[in-house]
Amino acid sequence: MSVRLEEKIAHRFAGDPSQRVFWWKGAWEDAAETERKTALCAETLRLGGFQPGSRLAVFLPNSPLVLHLSMAAWRLGGTIVPLNPRGGTEWILKILHHVDPFGVVLGEGMEALTEAVRAEGIPAVEASPDGTIPPFTGRRDRAEQDPGVAVIFATSGTTGAPKAVPLTHENLYDNTKGVHETVEGFDRGRVLMNVLPNFHSFGYTVCGVLPLVWGLPEALLPGFLPLKNLFEGLRESRTGILIAVPTMLPFLLGVASKGESLPPELRYILTGGGKLDPGLEKRFRDQLGVITFEGYGLTECSPVVSSNPSDALRKTGTVGPALPSYSVEVRNSEGKALPRGEEGVLWLKGPSVARGYFRDPVLSAERFKDGWLNTDDMVRVDEDGYITILDRVSDMIIVGGFNVYPQEVETVIKELPGIREAVVIGVENPVSGEVPVAFIIREEGAELEAGTVISHCKEKMAHFKVPRKVQFVTELPLSAVGKVLKRKLREQMVRER
């Protein structure tokens, strides 16, 4: 019998309707109230024509409504698609046409985006994060409706085209079960802070779904900033475990060092979405008494792949062993499995791994083979199974935990007249981990300025994808076959610091 998340959650709620579920704006919502609001959302969707397999897209800040709508969609056999409202209108419309939703729910104050969505013929309504949703009629009988898919996460592919990852109820159940049962700190009843964006798989699954299924009350904040609100929320909710990306940690430490207090209950921070600085981890332990774990994951794996399991069993510099349900192989460029300790590409198989990409058989065939996923990450796995991430096979840049694909940024830059060539690389940054930097060769006689390039990118893309610096050059380092050697550009940036 297949797993259904809404059934697992309902069973837990029925056992104790008074249990705490969501902390929001200074007050706790219990299971009975969560059940009431979820039922109202489900009835509104049903009356609007929502069917098994229908996909509901949402552009909402972190709030209980995101999870009420998720559970409502699941009860009706449907799918939730959380999206980034700051992704840029052009990209947003591309991804909406790709996922082909029943309708769209947007947050308050998104009137311009609402109108742009409606102009494409897609039903859209705005809703308050404190309430439910207004009545609306959606689109029925969309293609490829699969009642087994719980959520679809959308990103830009390496070519800038939309890429969407459908994850099933079984995927999310297995992944949250693995984290709950093997990583220290995820004890039933411990308050977890949900502050990462819900359109990020790490934020949605570990911060949102895991607490609902496994009995951790969750405190919700619309976002990480302002930091004063975060510290107040941590204290008022008596948070015991914080899920974060590494770029958040220097801000937390800086504010704490100026006298802002953390709650005594906060014992653990689990990080993912970038490299954790061992020195920063030590400062959190020594100055604040907080244990910080580093994990690793990717959306195609629902998303957690591995984590240091406990303070006693941690290996600094690694991302820990894979969760128990994964099969792990390190392969060479020919696809041959390598012995432990050798460097190669990480391949994974298991019930957390997606079946493929939504409506993209070509990309699915490239990354998914015989149930195995090519992570495209270079790793080394030691004799105890602990994984060390060495580098990304691709040139993907990670900015504050979010993926940026250079080719997408390069395509946008090349829309401007007067550009002969544009190359984007990631450069290390102490705040965001990495930032995009663009190298541009201008056409002869062109007078293009850096500010023009940056302004154009800001209009077209999410803020984290915009190059922080533009360098105009007369040539680029090339290989014997004419490929730009981005490694040489990175080395140049290091020398120029």
Short mmCIF file of C-alpha atoms in Angstrom, two decimals:
data_model
loop_
_atom_site.label_atom_id
_atom_site.label_comp_id
_atom_site.label_asym_id
_atom_site.label_seq_id
_atom_site.Cartn_x
_atom_site.Cartn_y
_atom_site.Cartn_z
CA MET A 1 0.00 0.00 0.00
CA SER A 2 1.43 3.37 -1.01
CA VAL A 3 2.18 6.08 1.54
CA ARG A 4 0.06 9.22 1.61
CA LEU A 5 1.39 12.17 3.61
CA GLU A 6 -2.03 13.62 4.40
CA GLU A 7 -3.05 10.31 5.97
CA LYS A 8 0.06 10.18 8.16
CA ILE A 9 -0.55 13.76 9.30
CA ALA A 10 -4.27 13.23 9.93
CA HIS A 11 -3.53 10.16 12.03
CA ARG A 12 -1.15 12.17 14.20
CA PHE A 13 -3.62 15.04 14.58
CA ALA A 14 -6.44 12.67 15.55
CA GLY A 15 -4.34 11.30 18.40
CA ASP A 16 -4.17 14.71 20.09
CA PRO A 17 -6.19 17.60 18.58
CA SER A 18 -4.72 20.00 21.15
CA GLN A 19 -1.09 19.44 20.14
CA ARG A 20 0.88 22.44 18.87
CA VAL A 21 1.39 22.55 15.12
CA PHE A 22 2.28 26.08 13.91
CA TRP A 23 3.67 29.07 15.78
CA TRP A 24 2.80 32.19 13.78
CA LYS A 25 2.87 35.84 14.81
CA GLY A 26 3.27 35.10 18.50
CA ALA A 27 0.63 32.38 18.92
CA TRP A 28 0.38 28.62 18.52
CA GLU A 29 -2.17 26.97 16.22
CA ASP A 30 -3.23 23.54 17.45
CA ALA A 31 -4.05 20.45 15.41
CA ALA A 32 -7.81 21.07 15.59
CA GLU A 33 -7.43 24.54 14.07
CA THR A 34 -4.99 23.27 11.44
CA GLU A 35 -7.50 20.59 10.52
CA ARG A 36 -10.30 23.18 10.24
CA LYS A 37 -8.34 25.50 7.94
CA THR A 38 -7.08 22.62 5.82
CA ALA A 39 -10.64 21.37 5.35
CA LEU A 40 -11.82 24.84 4.30
CA CYS A 41 -9.02 25.10 1.72
CA ALA A 42 -9.79 21.62 0.41
CA GLU A 43 -13.50 22.42 0.00
CA THR A 44 -12.71 25.66 -1.86
CA LEU A 45 -10.39 23.80 -4.23
CA ARG A 46 -12.93 21.00 -4.76
CA LEU A 47 -15.71 23.45 -5.60
CA GLY A 48 -13.35 25.15 -8.06
CA GLY A 49 -12.84 21.92 -9.98
CA PHE A 50 -9.61 20.61 -8.43
CA GLN A 51 -9.10 16.96 -9.48
CA PRO A 52 -6.77 14.10 -8.59
CA GLY A 53 -3.41 15.05 -10.08
CA SER A 54 -4.27 18.76 -10.41
CA ARG A 55 -1.31 21.05 -9.75
CA LEU A 56 -1.73 24.15 -7.57
CA ALA A 57 1.04 26.74 -7.92
CA VAL A 58 1.68 29.10 -5.00
CA PHE A 59 3.69 32.28 -4.68
CA LEU A 60 3.48 32.80 -0.93
CA PRO A 61 5.76 33.87 1.89
CA ASN A 62 6.49 31.29 4.56
CA SER A 63 3.22 30.94 6.43
CA PRO A 64 0.76 28.32 7.66
CA LEU A 65 -1.27 28.84 4.47
CA VAL A 66 1.43 27.17 2.36
CA LEU A 67 1.09 24.00 4.41
CA HIS A 68 -2.70 24.22 4.76
CA LEU A 69 -2.89 24.34 0.95
CA SER A 70 -0.40 21.49 0.61
CA MET A 71 -2.44 19.22 2.85
CA ALA A 72 -5.66 20.31 1.13
CA ALA A 73 -4.26 19.53 -2.31
CA TRP A 74 -3.05 16.11 -1.13
CA ARG A 75 -6.48 15.25 0.30
CA LEU A 76 -7.90 15.78 -3.16
CA GLY A 77 -5.15 13.72 -4.76
CA GLY A 78 -3.34 16.77 -6.11
CA THR A 79 0.08 18.41 -6.17
CA ILE A 80 1.49 21.63 -4.72
CA VAL A 81 4.02 23.71 -6.73
CA PRO A 82 5.74 26.34 -4.52
CA LEU A 83 7.43 29.00 -6.64
CA ASN A 84 9.69 32.01 -6.11
CA PRO A 85 7.75 35.29 -6.56
CA ARG A 86 11.04 37.13 -7.08
CA GLY A 87 12.14 34.94 -9.97
CA GLY A 88 11.38 37.59 -12.58
CA THR A 89 8.15 37.74 -14.58
CA GLU A 90 9.65 36.24 -17.72
CA TRP A 91 10.96 33.15 -15.90
CA ILE A 92 7.80 32.84 -13.79
CA LEU A 93 5.58 32.68 -16.86
CA LYS A 94 7.88 30.12 -18.49
CA ILE A 95 7.77 27.81 -15.50
CA LEU A 96 4.00 28.22 -15.11
CA HIS A 97 3.43 27.16 -18.70
CA HIS A 98 5.80 24.25 -18.11
CA VAL A 99 4.02 22.91 -14.99
CA ASP A 100 0.58 23.76 -16.47
CA PRO A 101 -1.25 24.40 -13.16
CA PHE A 102 -4.92 24.20 -12.23
CA GLY A 103 -4.49 27.73 -10.86
CA VAL A 104 -2.22 30.01 -8.88
CA VAL A 105 -2.44 31.42 -5.34
CA LEU A 106 -0.39 34.54 -4.68
CA GLY A 107 0.39 36.54 -1.57
CA GLU A 108 -0.93 39.97 -0.75
CA GLY A 109 0.72 42.86 -2.55
CA MET A 110 1.52 40.86 -5.70
CA GLU A 111 -1.03 42.61 -7.91
CA ALA A 112 1.34 43.11 -10.86
CA LEU A 113 2.31 39.44 -10.90
CA THR A 114 -1.32 38.39 -10.47
CA GLU A 115 -2.32 40.38 -13.54
CA ALA A 116 0.59 38.99 -15.56
CA VAL A 117 -0.46 35.44 -14.68
CA ARG A 118 -4.11 36.10 -15.54
CA ALA A 119 -3.07 37.66 -18.84
CA GLU A 120 -1.63 34.24 -19.76
CA GLY A 121 -5.03 32.63 -19.21
CA ILE A 122 -4.14 31.05 -15.87
CA PRO A 123 -6.66 31.53 -13.02
CA ALA A 124 -5.08 33.38 -10.10
CA VAL A 125 -6.19 34.67 -6.70
CA GLU A 126 -4.50 36.52 -3.87
CA ALA A 127 -4.76 35.32 -0.29
CA SER A 128 -3.69 36.42 3.16
CA PRO A 129 -1.12 34.16 4.83
CA ASP A 130 -3.26 34.36 7.97
CA GLY A 131 -6.42 32.91 6.40
CA THR A 132 -7.62 30.53 3.73
CA ILE A 133 -8.21 31.14 0.01
CA PRO A 134 -11.09 32.89 -1.77
CA PRO A 135 -13.30 30.91 -4.15
CA PHE A 136 -12.05 30.56 -7.71
CA THR A 137 -12.46 28.19 -10.64
CA GLY A 138 -9.36 26.55 -11.97
CA ARG A 139 -8.44 24.70 -15.15
CA ARG A 140 -9.39 21.04 -15.35
CA ASP A 141 -7.93 18.07 -17.21
CA ARG A 142 -4.35 19.22 -17.54
CA ALA A 143 -1.87 16.82 -19.13
CA GLU A 144 0.12 14.31 -17.07
CA GLN A 145 -1.91 14.57 -13.86
CA ASP A 146 -0.36 12.13 -11.39
CA PRO A 147 -2.05 11.72 -7.98
CA GLY A 148 1.14 10.19 -6.59
CA VAL A 149 3.13 13.41 -6.95
CA ALA A 150 3.05 15.49 -3.76
CA VAL A 151 5.15 18.48 -4.81
CA ILE A 152 6.96 19.86 -7.84
CA PHE A 153 10.02 22.05 -7.35
CA ALA A 154 11.07 24.28 -10.20
CA THR A 155 14.49 25.63 -11.09
CA SER A 156 16.21 26.87 -14.22
CA GLY A 157 17.98 24.19 -16.16
CA THR A 158 21.55 24.59 -17.36
CA THR A 159 20.30 26.11 -20.59
CA GLY A 160 18.01 28.56 -18.83
CA ALA A 161 14.95 26.51 -19.80
CA PRO A 162 12.58 25.52 -16.98
CA LYS A 163 13.46 22.38 -15.05
CA ALA A 164 10.92 20.84 -12.69
CA VAL A 165 11.39 17.98 -10.25
CA PRO A 166 8.25 16.01 -9.26
CA LEU A 167 8.53 14.28 -5.88
CA THR A 168 6.07 11.64 -4.73
CA HIS A 169 4.55 11.05 -1.31
CA GLU A 170 6.90 8.07 -0.96
CA ASN A 171 9.92 10.26 -1.80
CA LEU A 172 9.10 12.83 0.89
CA TYR A 173 8.08 10.25 3.48
CA ASP A 174 11.30 8.30 3.08
CA ASN A 175 13.46 11.43 3.18
CA THR A 176 11.84 12.95 6.25
CA LYS A 177 11.88 9.55 7.99
CA GLY A 178 15.60 9.21 7.34
CA VAL A 179 16.39 12.65 8.77
CA HIS A 180 14.06 12.24 11.76
CA GLU A 181 15.45 8.85 12.74
CA THR A 182 19.17 9.30 12.06
CA VAL A 183 20.10 12.96 12.69
CA GLU A 184 20.47 14.12 16.29
CA GLY A 185 18.06 16.88 17.33
CA PHE A 186 14.97 15.90 15.34
CA ASP A 187 13.17 14.58 18.40
CA ARG A 188 9.38 14.52 18.52
CA GLY A 189 8.16 17.60 20.39
CA ARG A 190 11.27 19.73 19.80
CA VAL A 191 10.32 23.06 18.19
CA LEU A 192 11.79 23.53 14.72
CA MET A 193 12.16 26.96 13.10
CA ASN A 194 10.80 27.14 9.54
CA VAL A 195 12.44 30.24 8.04
CA LEU A 196 13.94 29.02 4.74
CA PRO A 197 11.94 29.84 1.57
CA ASN A 198 9.18 27.32 0.89
CA PHE A 199 10.05 27.19 -2.82
CA HIS A 200 13.44 25.71 -1.81
CA SER A 201 13.27 21.93 -1.39
CA PHE A 202 15.35 22.05 1.81
CA GLY A 203 12.99 24.59 3.35
CA TYR A 204 9.77 22.94 2.21
CA THR A 205 10.63 19.35 3.08
CA VAL A 206 12.81 19.57 6.21
CA CYS A 207 11.25 22.71 7.69
CA GLY A 208 7.66 22.16 6.60
CA VAL A 209 6.76 18.54 5.88
CA LEU A 210 9.04 16.74 8.35
CA PRO A 211 7.57 18.46 11.44
CA LEU A 212 4.01 17.76 10.27
CA VAL A 213 4.63 14.06 9.70
CA TRP A 214 6.93 13.31 12.63
CA GLY A 215 5.53 15.46 15.43
CA LEU A 216 7.79 18.50 15.75
CA PRO A 217 5.93 21.79 16.37
CA GLU A 218 7.17 24.33 13.82
CA ALA A 219 7.64 28.05 14.22
CA LEU A 220 7.06 29.99 11.00
CA LEU A 221 8.56 33.32 9.97
CA PRO A 222 8.02 34.94 6.55
CA GLY A 223 11.77 35.23 6.07
CA PHE A 224 15.24 35.38 7.60
CA LEU A 225 15.32 39.18 7.73
CA PRO A 226 15.04 41.40 9.69
CA LEU A 227 17.27 39.60 12.16
CA LYS A 228 15.54 41.24 15.12
CA ASN A 229 12.32 39.42 14.17
CA LEU A 230 14.21 36.14 13.81
CA PHE A 231 15.73 36.36 17.28
CA GLU A 232 12.39 37.35 18.79
CA GLY A 233 10.71 34.44 17.00
CA LEU A 234 13.36 31.99 18.19
CA ARG A 235 12.90 33.10 21.79
CA GLU A 236 9.10 33.38 21.82
CA SER A 237 8.59 29.98 20.18
CA ARG A 238 11.39 28.43 22.26
CA THR A 239 12.94 26.94 19.16
CA GLY A 240 15.18 23.93 19.73
CA ILE A 241 16.49 23.29 16.19
CA LEU A 242 17.14 25.77 13.38
CA ILE A 243 17.48 24.75 9.73
CA ALA A 244 19.76 27.15 7.86
CA VAL A 245 22.02 27.69 4.89
CA PRO A 246 25.63 28.51 5.80
CA THR A 247 25.37 32.11 4.60
CA MET A 248 22.90 32.83 7.42
CA LEU A 249 25.33 31.86 10.17
CA PRO A 250 27.71 34.87 10.14
CA PHE A 251 24.69 37.17 10.53
CA LEU A 252 23.39 35.16 13.48
CA LEU A 253 26.78 35.15 15.17
CA GLY A 254 27.28 38.85 14.58
CA VAL A 255 23.95 39.83 16.13
CA ALA A 256 24.44 37.42 19.04
CA SER A 257 27.88 38.89 19.74
CA LYS A 258 26.23 42.30 20.16
CA GLY A 259 24.00 41.06 22.96
CA GLU A 260 20.93 39.62 21.19
CA SER A 261 20.14 36.40 23.04
CA LEU A 262 19.20 33.01 21.69
CA PRO A 263 16.70 30.81 23.52
CA PRO A 264 18.25 28.28 25.92
CA GLU A 265 16.30 25.56 24.10
CA LEU A 266 18.26 26.14 20.85
CA ARG A 267 20.77 23.31 20.78
CA TYR A 268 21.10 22.40 17.11
CA ILE A 269 21.56 24.00 13.72
CA LEU A 270 21.43 21.83 10.59
CA THR A 271 22.94 23.46 7.50
CA GLY A 272 22.77 22.58 3.83
CA GLY A 273 22.97 24.33 0.48
CA GLY A 274 26.66 25.21 0.65
CA LYS A 275 29.95 24.61 2.42
CA LEU A 276 30.03 25.10 6.19
CA ASP A 277 33.16 26.86 7.41
CA PRO A 278 34.67 24.69 10.21
CA GLY A 279 35.84 27.84 12.00
CA LEU A 280 32.31 29.18 12.05
CA GLU A 281 31.02 25.89 13.43
CA LYS A 282 33.59 26.10 16.24
CA ARG A 283 32.56 29.66 17.12
CA PHE A 284 28.91 28.64 17.43
CA ARG A 285 29.90 25.81 19.74
CA ASP A 286 32.35 27.82 21.86
CA GLN A 287 30.48 31.13 22.08
CA LEU A 288 26.83 30.05 21.98
CA GLY A 289 26.83 26.40 22.97
CA VAL A 290 25.01 25.43 19.76
CA ILE A 291 25.91 22.26 17.83
CA THR A 292 26.06 22.86 14.08
CA PHE A 293 25.83 19.97 11.61
CA GLU A 294 26.64 20.05 7.92
CA GLY A 295 24.50 18.10 5.50
CA TYR A 296 24.22 17.70 1.74
CA GLY A 297 21.35 17.25 -0.64
CA LEU A 298 19.78 18.06 -3.95
CA THR A 299 16.22 18.54 -5.06
CA GLU A 300 16.20 15.31 -7.03
CA CYS A 301 16.72 13.49 -3.70
CA SER A 302 13.83 15.09 -1.82
CA PRO A 303 16.39 16.70 -0.88
CA VAL A 304 18.59 15.33 1.94
CA VAL A 305 21.29 12.88 0.92
CA SER A 306 23.55 12.91 3.97
CA SER A 307 24.32 14.60 7.26
CA ASN A 308 26.71 14.24 10.14
CA PRO A 309 24.43 12.16 12.37
CA SER A 310 25.41 13.37 15.83
CA ASP A 311 27.92 15.42 17.75
CA ALA A 312 29.71 12.26 18.85
CA LEU A 313 29.85 10.77 15.34
CA ARG A 314 30.59 13.89 13.31
CA LYS A 315 33.59 14.19 10.99
CA THR A 316 34.42 17.84 10.43
CA GLY A 317 34.88 18.69 6.76
CA THR A 318 32.52 15.95 5.59
CA VAL A 319 28.78 16.03 5.00
CA GLY A 320 28.38 12.76 6.89
CA PRO A 321 27.19 9.38 5.62
CA ALA A 322 24.20 8.96 3.33
CA LEU A 323 20.82 8.33 4.94
CA PRO A 324 20.21 4.59 5.47
CA SER A 325 17.85 4.05 2.52
CA TYR A 326 20.38 5.17 -0.13
CA SER A 327 22.65 2.98 -2.20
CA VAL A 328 25.84 4.91 -2.92
CA GLU A 329 28.40 4.53 -5.71
CA VAL A 330 31.35 6.66 -6.75
CA ARG A 331 31.97 6.26 -10.48
CA ASN A 332 34.59 7.38 -12.94
CA SER A 333 33.88 9.24 -16.17
CA GLU A 334 33.14 5.93 -17.92
CA GLY A 335 30.50 5.04 -15.34
CA LYS A 336 32.58 2.35 -13.60
CA ALA A 337 32.17 2.04 -9.82
CA LEU A 338 35.34 2.93 -7.88
CA PRO A 339 36.65 1.57 -4.56
CA ARG A 340 36.16 3.49 -1.30
CA GLY A 341 38.53 6.41 -0.94
CA GLU A 342 38.87 7.20 -4.64
CA GLU A 343 37.54 10.43 -6.14
CA GLY A 344 34.73 10.36 -8.64
CA VAL A 345 31.14 11.30 -9.40
CA LEU A 346 28.50 10.46 -6.78
CA TRP A 347 25.62 8.26 -7.95
CA LEU A 348 22.62 7.52 -5.73
CA LYS A 349 19.71 5.11 -5.68
CA GLY A 350 16.84 4.75 -3.22
CA PRO A 351 13.24 5.64 -2.33
CA SER A 352 14.09 9.33 -1.84
CA VAL A 353 15.28 9.67 -5.45
CA ALA A 354 12.88 11.18 -7.99
CA ARG A 355 11.90 9.20 -11.07
CA GLY A 356 12.95 11.95 -13.46
CA TYR A 357 12.15 15.50 -14.54
CA PHE A 358 8.69 16.78 -15.35
CA ARG A 359 8.08 16.79 -19.11
CA ASP A 360 11.77 16.48 -19.95
CA PRO A 361 12.63 12.96 -21.15
CA VAL A 362 15.96 14.07 -22.63
CA LEU A 363 17.33 15.51 -19.39
CA SER A 364 15.81 12.63 -17.43
CA ALA A 365 17.69 10.14 -19.61
CA GLU A 366 20.93 12.05 -19.05
CA ARG A 367 20.74 12.09 -15.23
CA PHE A 368 18.63 9.03 -14.32
CA LYS A 369 19.85 5.58 -15.40
CA ASP A 370 18.38 2.27 -14.19
CA GLY A 371 17.04 3.91 -11.04
CA TRP A 372 20.37 5.62 -10.30
CA LEU A 373 20.84 9.41 -10.21
CA ASN A 374 24.02 11.08 -11.41
CA THR A 375 24.43 13.91 -8.89
CA ASP A 376 27.07 15.62 -11.05
CA ASP A 377 29.12 16.17 -7.89
CA MET A 378 32.73 15.07 -7.42
CA VAL A 379 33.17 13.36 -4.06
CA ARG A 380 35.30 11.06 -1.98
CA VAL A 381 33.71 8.49 0.37
CA ASP A 382 35.83 7.14 3.23
CA GLU A 383 35.85 3.68 4.80
CA ASP A 384 33.01 4.69 7.18
CA GLY A 385 30.80 5.99 4.38
CA TYR A 386 31.36 9.67 5.18
CA ILE A 387 31.14 11.85 2.08
CA THR A 388 33.47 14.73 1.26
CA ILE A 389 32.24 17.05 -1.49
CA LEU A 390 35.20 18.00 -3.67
CA ASP A 391 33.69 20.04 -6.46
CA ARG A 392 30.75 20.29 -8.82
CA VAL A 393 31.13 18.57 -12.13
CA SER A 394 29.12 21.31 -13.74
CA ASP A 395 29.86 25.01 -13.38
CA MET A 396 26.83 25.63 -11.20
CA ILE A 397 27.22 28.51 -8.75
CA ILE A 398 25.61 28.36 -5.30
CA VAL A 399 24.59 31.77 -3.96
CA GLY A 400 23.21 31.69 -0.44
CA GLY A 401 22.01 28.12 -0.94
CA PHE A 402 20.36 28.81 -4.31
CA ASN A 403 21.55 27.34 -7.59
CA VAL A 404 22.68 29.70 -10.35
CA TYR A 405 23.50 28.29 -13.76
CA PRO A 406 26.07 30.41 -15.60
CA GLN A 407 24.67 29.64 -19.04
CA GLU A 408 21.32 31.15 -18.07
CA VAL A 409 22.99 34.38 -16.91
CA GLU A 410 25.21 34.45 -20.00
CA THR A 411 22.15 34.13 -22.27
CA VAL A 412 20.49 37.12 -20.60
CA ILE A 413 23.66 39.22 -20.86
CA LYS A 414 24.02 38.42 -24.56
CA GLU A 415 20.58 39.92 -25.21
CA LEU A 416 22.27 43.32 -24.96
CA PRO A 417 23.73 44.79 -28.16
CA GLY A 418 27.47 45.26 -28.41
CA ILE A 419 28.53 41.97 -26.79
CA ARG A 420 30.77 39.50 -28.58
CA GLU A 421 31.19 37.02 -25.75
CA ALA A 422 30.06 36.70 -22.13
CA VAL A 423 31.21 34.19 -19.54
CA VAL A 424 29.97 33.92 -15.96
CA ILE A 425 31.82 32.21 -13.12
CA GLY A 426 31.31 31.83 -9.39
CA VAL A 427 33.71 33.58 -7.05
CA GLU A 428 33.97 32.85 -3.34
CA ASN A 429 32.22 35.37 -1.08
CA PRO A 430 32.27 35.42 2.75
CA VAL A 431 28.58 36.34 3.00
CA SER A 432 26.78 34.33 0.30
CA GLY A 433 29.30 31.55 -0.31
CA GLU A 434 29.69 32.49 -3.95
CA VAL A 435 28.67 35.37 -6.22
CA PRO A 436 28.39 35.49 -10.02
CA VAL A 437 31.02 37.52 -11.87
CA ALA A 438 30.75 38.23 -15.59
CA PHE A 439 33.61 38.56 -18.08
CA ILE A 440 32.56 40.31 -21.29
CA ILE A 441 34.23 40.95 -24.62
CA ARG A 442 32.61 43.95 -26.29
CA GLU A 443 32.10 44.32 -30.01
CA GLU A 444 34.51 46.76 -31.59
CA GLY A 445 33.29 50.30 -31.03
CA ALA A 446 30.65 49.32 -28.45
CA GLU A 447 30.44 51.54 -25.38
CA LEU A 448 28.59 49.19 -23.08
CA GLU A 449 29.04 49.90 -19.36
CA ALA A 450 28.96 47.53 -16.38
CA GLY A 451 25.96 49.31 -14.87
CA THR A 452 23.91 48.66 -18.00
CA VAL A 453 24.67 44.94 -17.85
CA ILE A 454 23.76 44.68 -14.17
CA SER A 455 20.54 46.69 -14.61
CA HIS A 456 19.48 44.48 -17.53
CA CYS A 457 20.08 41.33 -15.47
CA LYS A 458 18.10 42.75 -12.53
CA GLU A 459 15.10 43.22 -14.83
CA LYS A 460 15.28 39.69 -16.17
CA MET A 461 16.31 37.46 -13.27
CA ALA A 462 16.08 36.82 -9.56
CA HIS A 463 18.43 39.02 -7.53
CA PHE A 464 20.78 36.18 -6.51
CA LYS A 465 21.53 35.40 -10.18
CA VAL A 466 22.64 38.94 -11.05
CA PRO A 467 26.44 39.37 -11.49
CA ARG A 468 27.97 41.32 -8.62
CA LYS A 469 30.84 42.43 -10.82
CA VAL A 470 31.38 42.88 -14.56
CA GLN A 471 34.85 42.83 -16.09
CA PHE A 472 35.45 43.86 -19.69
CA VAL A 473 38.30 41.94 -21.31
CA THR A 474 39.81 41.70 -24.78
CA GLU A 475 40.25 37.92 -24.70
CA LEU A 476 39.33 34.85 -22.68
CA PRO A 477 41.50 31.83 -21.81
CA LEU A 478 40.67 28.99 -24.20
CA SER A 479 41.47 25.30 -24.38
CA ALA A 480 42.89 23.64 -27.46
CA VAL A 481 39.36 22.97 -28.70
CA GLY A 482 38.20 26.54 -28.07
CA LYS A 483 36.38 26.00 -24.77
CA VAL A 484 36.61 28.82 -22.24
CA LEU A 485 38.74 27.75 -19.29
CA LYS A 486 36.64 29.04 -16.41
CA ARG A 487 39.16 27.62 -13.95
CA LYS A 488 41.71 30.13 -15.27
CA LEU A 489 39.27 32.97 -14.72
CA ARG A 490 38.68 31.85 -11.13
CA GLU A 491 42.44 31.71 -10.55
CA GLN A 492 42.73 35.23 -11.97
CA MET A 493 40.07 36.51 -9.55
CA VAL A 494 41.95 34.94 -6.62
CA ARG A 495 45.22 36.61 -7.70
CA GLU A 496 43.51 40.00 -8.00
CA ARG A 497 42.13 39.99 -4.43
#
